[in-house]
């Protein structure tokens, strides 16, 4: 029996350090590493089941496959490489390198993935993607106020007297953060949850606030206005550290309390309770989630939350802050991607379907997709599917034949993190963890690193990609070595690269042009995607499609995917109005698509909202993204999934 230290590379802020047990060549157990403050010796229910759901799942593909007359046929790696090389050569000769699209998803974000883009840049600069289907919108907002998004270490929330969990559901999506927040609560910290849905997290809240979706800017303005009116603001902080305060005041005094309360549909008593609790129990922190990013003008929510923290002097102090996410590649030398050569054309990730369809000179003729399931998870899935169907040749690398494989021509079996050597940063904290191979690859699976190295060899620029994993990781980790931690040390165990007690902006030096905290100084109320038109057309319910508890995004084991239709949670009042009942099959319709669903009565959902789980597969009729609208956010090149309005009709 052997125990090997490694890390979980799944798309989750946890970035857990893992101890894997191997017995007779088989991995028998995954356990959380106790020597990691955040992982704290335990794993989420998802990764605890990784061995049966992914690693040894009978549906995992372990050999290259080629599509022949619509059916997958097993081929050898030699044949797979021959196909890729001849396709690449032909496509480049006929249409130029930019007719090739490289789409890198979020299924695994490890250090070596930087080299995938190196391959495509060396190839001559293909089309790649910009923007994001995940965060981005919030970063843009916080950069305007603070210069850079820097979050407090999770451990610092233990120093808060109040934590507002705003648009996040850590009880489901980040149980390691959740455990820390619950510990704070047991020590006397008040937990406030702001979410249009009464989530699992909300059920533990001391105060739960349930605004109308997408109206958080108004709620934040209302709370700030009350704090200022009651003279509870931190005047010192405002005068010493901020810019644009007068203009900000003009914005917030442009609304009456009643007007704001109506806009966000939160009673003034609740706004008062929120304002008093937050401002009178300093230090107070705001922990924001991805639910806030998924709106056209989501950056404004972040700007008004930053402003709320600034007027109360909750910035730059322990237990304060407006925390969001961390930079998973922030400590690595990303220049090895050669993206800085900027030779490539970029297509927008949030509207990838539309972009592929309209791109000319040259059009997209070949696509490579790694660690992503764009046909399932990009908005307006039907359009994305049609777009990839129109591409002559699609190569994908994954573990499973998911919705994207329906549009692929060649499938390459990827190794899992348990079969690879690599290094992991996290978007949920500042720890770096080693990834060590726990067992040899199952079947003929190969790592992305090996595939792109081999392909580079065959395309004639092998020496530019040559080197062992250790050699590349050492190069990529050079910025960490400059901090005094060598790659050899990282191999031994996880390290936190920013001390827990290092508080963002404690020195009052902001990274903005003025060096001060810059309040939002202009606010236009037009930032809603065609909502008025949607309402006229009878689409009167907000569609919130949030993270599933049992799975990570679309990584649902097909062995578990039940036939049947997607459940939609609706309020009993909506059912009454429609003359429909719990358990009834209905049609959910949006301006871009429709889906047969089963209605599930839920008191946790507002009367203007419906809630579903994302990640269900299209081929099982369960993909909610056939309804979501594909538009680009106003700032941050993000994806406003939750701007989609829907209606329910009888089947
Ligand atoms: N189990 C599990 N864990 C995951 C994932 C998974 O698929 N499964 N996915 C991972 C990924 S990729 C990410 S990005 C993170 C996301 O982590 P979270 O941000 O915690 O999760 P979400 O479910 O995306 O949405 C957060 C909450 O925002 C709320 N919300 C929606 N609209 C609004 C609004 O207008 N105002 C407010 N105040 N709240 C709103 C939703 O109701 C939801 O409860 O989770 C990661 N962790
Ligand atoms: N309606 C709706 N849609 C959403 C969201 C929402 O809230 N609502 N949230 C969005 C968010 S936050 C995100 S992050 C995106 C996620 O979008 P994607 O990144 O496209 O989605 P995943 O389901 O995580 O797909 C990752 C794929 O990578 C594969 N994979 C995992 N590990 C590896 C590996 O090591 N190598 C290779 N080659 N493949 C691997 C998995 O099997 C899976 O098929 O979805 C977005 N889509
Ligand atoms: Mo995400």
Short mmCIF file of N, CA and C and ligand atoms in Angstrom, two decimals, residues 11 109 134 290 294 427 553, ligand 3:
data_model
loop_
_atom_site.label_atom_id
_atom_site.label_comp_id
_atom_site.label_asym_id
_atom_site.label_seq_id
_atom_site.Cartn_x
_atom_site.Cartn_y
_atom_site.Cartn_z
N UNK A 11 -12.98 21.86 -11.56
CA UNK A 11 -13.34 23.27 -11.64
C UNK A 11 -14.10 23.69 -10.37
N UNK A 109 -7.52 23.38 -14.69
CA UNK A 109 -6.71 24.59 -14.91
C UNK A 109 -5.38 24.46 -14.17
N UNK A 134 -17.16 32.24 -16.92
CA UNK A 134 -17.18 32.08 -15.47
C UNK A 134 -17.21 33.47 -14.82
N UNK A 290 -20.41 33.95 -7.76
CA UNK A 290 -20.49 34.04 -9.22
C UNK A 290 -21.89 34.39 -9.69
N UNK A 294 -23.31 37.10 -13.43
CA UNK A 294 -24.04 36.60 -14.61
C UNK A 294 -25.15 37.53 -15.07
N UNK A 427 -8.55 29.29 -7.76
CA UNK A 427 -9.28 30.56 -7.79
C UNK A 427 -10.06 30.79 -6.50
N UNK A 553 -20.31 21.13 -12.64
CA UNK A 553 -20.74 21.53 -13.98
C UNK A 553 -21.35 20.35 -14.76
MO1 LIG B 3 -17.08 28.78 -13.05
#
